XYZ file of C-alpha atoms in Angstrom:
386
model
C -8.085 -1.803 -65.344
C -7.552 -4.693 -62.926
C -7.041 -3.930 -59.230
C -3.852 -5.284 -57.694
C -4.495 -7.858 -54.969
C -1.952 -8.422 -52.224
C -0.574 -11.947 -52.472
C -0.549 -13.637 -49.061
C 2.387 -15.963 -48.339
C 1.946 -19.723 -48.549
C 1.679 -20.772 -44.902
C 2.041 -24.500 -45.569
C 5.274 -24.080 -47.525
C 6.734 -21.765 -44.861
C 5.910 -24.093 -41.954
C 7.136 -27.191 -43.820
C 10.422 -25.473 -44.577
C 10.872 -24.474 -40.941
C 10.162 -27.998 -39.720
C 12.857 -29.396 -42.037
C 15.441 -26.748 -41.098
C 14.953 -26.789 -37.336
C 16.334 -29.127 -34.660
C 13.986 -31.894 -33.520
C 12.580 -30.122 -30.440
C 11.900 -26.900 -32.338
C 10.530 -28.790 -35.374
C 7.935 -30.367 -33.081
C 6.764 -26.914 -32.012
C 6.525 -25.748 -35.619
C 4.337 -28.786 -36.279
C 2.103 -27.879 -33.329
C 1.679 -24.374 -34.739
C 0.688 -25.848 -38.101
C -1.830 -28.182 -36.472
C -3.491 -25.379 -34.483
C -3.587 -23.202 -37.592
C -5.182 -25.940 -39.709
C -7.805 -26.568 -37.011
C -8.428 -22.793 -36.835
C -7.993 -22.799 -33.063
C -7.051 -19.124 -32.939
C -7.062 -18.655 -29.163
C -4.847 -21.681 -28.512
C -2.607 -20.643 -31.405
C -2.231 -17.155 -29.937
C -1.224 -18.539 -26.531
C 1.269 -20.864 -28.207
C 2.762 -18.021 -30.243
C 3.195 -15.775 -27.194
C 5.477 -18.442 -25.688
C 7.050 -19.563 -28.958
C 8.375 -16.131 -29.990
C 10.435 -15.907 -26.775
C 12.507 -18.978 -27.606
C 16.276 -18.246 -27.845
C 16.524 -19.870 -31.300
C 14.182 -17.239 -32.723
C 16.034 -14.233 -31.314
C 18.711 -14.362 -34.009
C 18.702 -12.472 -37.289
C 15.224 -11.662 -38.599
C 13.552 -14.934 -37.609
C 10.656 -13.191 -35.851
C 10.077 -10.800 -38.742
C 9.949 -13.762 -41.129
C 7.559 -15.573 -38.777
C 5.266 -12.565 -38.693
C 5.314 -11.794 -42.411
C 4.946 -15.403 -43.574
C 2.627 -16.785 -40.915
C 1.080 -14.480 -38.310
C 0.125 -11.843 -40.859
C -2.268 -14.287 -42.575
C -4.562 -14.524 -39.533
C -3.723 -11.387 -37.493
C -7.373 -10.296 -37.644
C -8.261 -13.469 -35.689
C -5.905 -12.653 -32.816
C -6.943 -10.674 -29.744
C -5.748 -7.089 -30.503
C -3.776 -6.741 -27.264
C -2.100 -10.131 -27.769
C -1.246 -9.121 -31.338
C 0.558 -6.007 -30.096
C 2.404 -8.108 -27.483
C 3.672 -10.295 -30.339
C 4.621 -7.226 -32.368
C 6.455 -5.739 -29.346
C 8.939 -8.636 -29.431
C 9.079 -8.815 -33.227
C 10.145 -5.182 -33.728
C 13.318 -5.751 -31.689
C 14.798 -7.408 -34.801
C 14.447 -4.308 -36.991
C 17.886 -2.726 -37.347
C 16.414 0.634 -38.373
C 14.198 2.203 -35.658
C 12.180 4.014 -38.334
C 11.220 0.637 -39.839
C 10.068 -0.559 -36.418
C 7.997 2.614 -35.922
C 6.387 2.184 -39.370
C 5.543 -1.434 -38.489
C 3.916 -0.298 -35.212
C 1.965 2.475 -36.938
C 0.470 -0.087 -39.360
C -0.391 -2.331 -36.407
C -2.017 0.579 -34.551
C -4.488 1.039 -37.404
C -5.362 -2.666 -37.313
C -6.104 -2.693 -33.548
C -7.876 0.666 -33.230
C -11.078 -1.076 -32.057
C -9.249 -1.892 -28.804
C -8.107 1.227 -26.820
C -5.582 -0.731 -24.735
C -3.945 -2.259 -27.808
C -3.855 1.120 -29.537
C -2.292 2.764 -26.479
C 0.297 -0.001 -26.218
C 1.303 0.648 -29.845
C 1.766 4.329 -29.019
C 3.845 3.542 -25.923
C 6.088 1.193 -27.927
C 6.572 3.937 -30.525
C 7.394 6.333 -27.679
C 10.042 3.942 -26.351
C 11.704 3.853 -29.769
C 11.488 7.635 -30.161
C 13.137 8.124 -26.775
C 15.698 5.316 -26.592
C 16.736 4.991 -30.229
C 16.067 8.403 -31.802
C 16.259 10.698 -28.754
C 13.184 12.518 -30.078
C 11.952 14.168 -26.879
C 9.212 16.202 -28.562
C 7.607 13.136 -30.166
C 7.878 11.237 -26.873
C 6.233 14.067 -24.938
C 3.326 14.154 -27.402
C 2.758 10.405 -27.030
C 2.873 10.619 -23.212
C 0.239 13.382 -23.226
C -2.024 11.457 -25.638
C -1.861 8.150 -23.760
C -2.131 9.724 -20.296
C -5.397 11.419 -21.261
C -6.984 8.034 -22.116
C -5.448 6.040 -19.247
C -6.880 8.487 -16.708
C -10.355 7.321 -17.780
C -9.504 3.601 -17.750
C -11.062 1.284 -15.190
C -8.412 -0.274 -12.971
C -4.857 -1.099 -14.015
C -4.516 -2.305 -17.598
C -1.650 -4.079 -19.368
C -0.575 -0.679 -20.703
C -0.162 1.176 -17.407
C 3.179 -0.363 -16.413
C 4.837 0.259 -19.777
C 3.391 3.774 -19.968
C 4.673 4.809 -16.534
C 8.093 3.332 -17.344
C 8.241 5.403 -20.548
C 7.042 8.544 -18.749
C 9.547 8.108 -15.903
C 12.423 7.649 -18.368
C 11.352 10.795 -20.228
C 11.063 12.903 -17.056
C 14.442 11.651 -15.778
C 16.120 12.763 -19.004
C 14.318 16.116 -18.745
C 15.447 16.540 -15.137
C 11.849 16.856 -13.875
C 12.432 15.184 -10.499
C 8.892 15.541 -9.159
C 7.229 13.991 -12.212
C 9.862 11.261 -12.366
C 9.191 10.440 -8.697
C 5.436 10.121 -9.232
C 5.571 8.136 -12.485
C 8.391 5.812 -11.330
C 6.467 4.953 -8.153
C 3.355 4.255 -10.229
C 5.390 2.034 -12.547
C 6.626 -0.029 -9.601
C 3.033 -0.276 -8.395
C 1.995 -1.862 -11.703
C 4.580 -4.653 -11.791
C 5.907 -7.503 -9.667
C 9.291 -6.475 -8.242
C 10.530 -10.057 -8.629
C 10.491 -9.579 -12.412
C 13.299 -6.996 -12.130
C 16.984 -7.885 -11.852
C 18.892 -6.803 -8.695
C 20.789 -4.206 -10.769
C 17.581 -2.655 -12.130
C 15.998 -2.609 -8.645
C 19.082 -0.859 -7.266
C 18.953 1.718 -10.064
C 15.247 2.443 -9.523
C 15.736 2.756 -5.756
C 18.677 5.162 -6.054
C 17.072 7.365 -8.711
C 13.819 7.466 -6.731
C 15.724 8.503 -3.619
C 17.392 11.372 -5.472
C 14.083 12.422 -7.056
C 12.334 12.418 -3.662
C 14.989 14.766 -2.284
C 15.221 17.050 -5.325
C 11.567 17.007 -6.432
C 9.699 20.295 -6.131
C 6.552 19.743 -4.076
C 7.502 16.200 -3.001
C 7.006 16.103 0.769
C 5.300 12.734 1.246
C 8.516 10.726 1.519
C 6.882 8.046 3.653
C 5.354 6.552 0.516
C 8.832 5.699 -0.779
C 10.233 4.727 2.627
C 7.467 2.117 2.961
C 8.214 0.652 -0.493
C 10.167 -2.645 -0.674
C 12.254 -1.299 -3.598
C 14.554 0.367 -1.029
C 15.519 -3.077 0.301
C 17.651 -3.453 -2.831
C 20.051 -0.819 -1.433
C 20.827 -2.833 1.719
C 24.446 -3.905 1.852
C 25.443 -1.496 -0.947
C 27.496 1.703 -0.939
C 24.323 3.728 -1.573
C 22.440 2.676 1.573
C 23.151 6.168 2.962
C 20.415 7.630 0.757
C 17.803 5.681 2.758
C 19.143 7.197 5.991
C 19.000 10.635 4.387
C 15.381 10.059 3.318
C 14.464 9.160 6.905
C 16.206 12.340 8.086
C 14.161 14.427 5.646
C 10.920 12.637 6.484
C 11.318 13.511 10.158
C 12.796 16.961 9.511
C 16.027 15.990 11.282
C 18.350 18.833 10.298
C 21.165 17.633 12.598
C 21.256 14.309 10.744
C 21.226 16.151 7.404
C 24.304 18.150 8.414
C 26.121 15.110 9.835
C 25.585 13.227 6.557
C 26.927 16.030 4.343
C 30.171 14.166 3.493
C 28.035 11.413 1.959
C 25.328 13.331 0.095
C 27.768 15.994 -1.137
C 29.463 13.271 -3.231
C 26.454 13.512 -5.593
C 26.844 16.558 -7.847
C 23.077 17.119 -8.224
C 22.581 17.256 -4.439
C 25.547 19.572 -3.897
C 24.275 21.949 -6.593
C 20.869 22.093 -4.849
C 22.107 22.436 -1.258
C 20.118 25.632 -0.625
C 16.931 24.002 -1.957
C 17.541 20.907 0.203
C 17.952 23.065 3.316
C 14.710 24.891 2.559
C 12.922 21.585 1.987
C 14.102 19.933 5.191
C 13.219 23.112 7.118
C 9.644 22.875 5.804
C 9.513 19.183 6.730
C 10.852 20.080 10.183
C 8.016 22.589 10.616
C 5.491 19.943 9.515
C 6.950 17.452 11.999
C 6.790 20.013 14.821
C 3.119 20.626 14.033
C 2.389 16.897 13.777
C 3.935 16.142 17.172
C 1.888 18.779 18.966
C -1.532 17.780 20.372
C -4.433 19.278 18.408
C -5.441 21.533 21.335
C -1.931 22.977 21.703
C -0.439 23.809 18.312
C 0.892 27.267 19.010
C 4.531 27.463 17.929
C 6.748 30.413 18.777
C 9.229 31.804 16.279
C 12.010 30.990 18.776
C 10.985 27.311 18.917
C 10.893 27.049 15.132
C 14.259 28.828 14.794
C 15.839 26.443 17.300
C 14.579 23.314 15.487
C 15.264 24.516 11.935
C 18.547 26.300 12.777
C 17.374 29.329 10.814
C 17.810 33.005 11.836
C 14.803 34.432 13.673
C 14.135 36.934 10.887
C 13.634 34.096 8.355
C 11.004 32.158 10.317
C 8.000 34.182 9.171
C 9.000 33.628 5.524
C 9.385 29.873 6.172
C 5.895 29.672 7.702
C 4.388 31.710 4.859
C 5.964 29.316 2.353
C 4.552 26.305 4.217
C 1.103 27.934 4.261
C 1.231 28.853 0.561
C 2.174 25.266 -0.407
C -0.680 23.945 1.776
C 1.704 21.887 3.893
C 0.084 23.342 7.010
C -2.868 25.576 7.831
C -2.904 28.232 10.489
C -2.404 31.914 11.268
C 0.642 34.035 12.049
C 0.565 36.406 15.011
C 3.210 38.969 14.050
C 2.869 40.874 17.313
C 3.456 37.865 19.582
C 5.804 36.158 17.052
C 3.805 32.940 17.171
C 2.015 30.636 14.730
C -1.279 28.933 15.557
C -1.428 25.725 13.504
C -4.779 24.045 12.829
C -3.823 21.330 10.296
C -0.840 19.528 8.793
C -0.808 17.803 5.413
C -1.466 14.022 5.727
C 1.540 11.844 4.921
C 2.496 8.179 4.919
C 4.014 7.690 8.384
C 7.152 5.769 9.331
C 7.360 3.660 12.519
C 8.486 6.529 14.779
C 5.688 8.754 13.502
C 3.150 5.976 14.063
C 4.344 5.693 17.685
C 3.796 9.455 18.031
C 0.296 9.029 16.602
C -0.446 6.217 19.114
C 0.676 8.471 21.984
C -1.593 11.242 20.713
C -4.539 8.832 20.471
C -3.888 7.630 24.035
C -3.823 11.232 25.210
C -7.055 11.920 23.349
C -8.663 8.884 25.030
C -7.639 10.254 28.426
C -9.263 13.613 27.618
C -12.465 11.861 26.534
C -12.452 9.770 29.712
C -11.938 12.893 31.831
C -14.822 14.628 30.073
C -17.012 11.555 30.583
C -16.284 11.490 34.324
C -16.931 15.234 34.553
C -20.321 14.838 32.889
C -21.234 12.005 35.259
C -20.286 14.111 38.282
C -22.065 17.239 37.111
C -25.072 15.488 35.508
C -27.433 16.253 38.361
C -26.521 19.948 38.315
C -27.006 20.149 34.568
C -30.372 18.341 34.642
C -31.755 20.579 37.405
C -30.985 23.805 35.542
């Protein structure tokens, strides 16, 4: 019994037809593709295709699908696997049925399995379809876990990292996992050039990141976001207040937090979590108090902490215990004297005011060293004669 052989399309006929149908400028480009194909210059052809498929004339109907099935498919094994997936990523946008696009990507994934980055990119593209088109959260979660496990072992930042972190951040935002959204969204922005984003998208990222920083469980290093240029997109907008609120949290400024309540209470998510926000800013206030103290004098009384955090005296010990358990600070509680002896505060990205505080502390430390040096010089003879 004869084995059925897949009939490949006639490339010459397809390209000739396209040259006749297309306007002069586009017909010239079709001719260039044919020339590169006939000369078997696969690398140059790939580079040409990556630009060609983005042309506006090809974004209509199923032009890209036809291009792939009648032309690219015949030499796809000659194309760099990652470049092939980049071509497929644009092609699948013309599938009306998301399931058809996923099936197309699954076939491509098998073809590029020799290249981990290309294979991961296929999975991420499938995840984007599962999330955006089919709202299949379980399938998306599985893909995120699979890809994350391989990316953690990758050397440097690959072409997949940006798309993966974008997918992960979108998933965690839908799930309401503020802390994970905050971390993955910041990583996404670290993998791309901000200039490639539109002002509207920048504004959206900045606002959502601000909310996530405030609402995220375990997110206390707000300086990382405050130092990021993405927040510049909020300047001159009605949402600039969230930057002020972030600065208030970063410095543990509870007075500022209370003054700004009319603004932040307009966001339902923040109003619903008011108790959590107060607990968080109280912990940040305690961290800031510890940070400002010189290393040789970090004994805080319960009264001092209560005054700064505006909490009742009987709640201070619980606040300190929570800070210790979350490893925000290290130290010991003296229940008899109602004091806390701090020995360490969690490192954070500092804003300008905190850097000035650090400079003052370094200057003070230099003075102590100088004093000790002078003391040793004065007492050297006594020490040497012992």
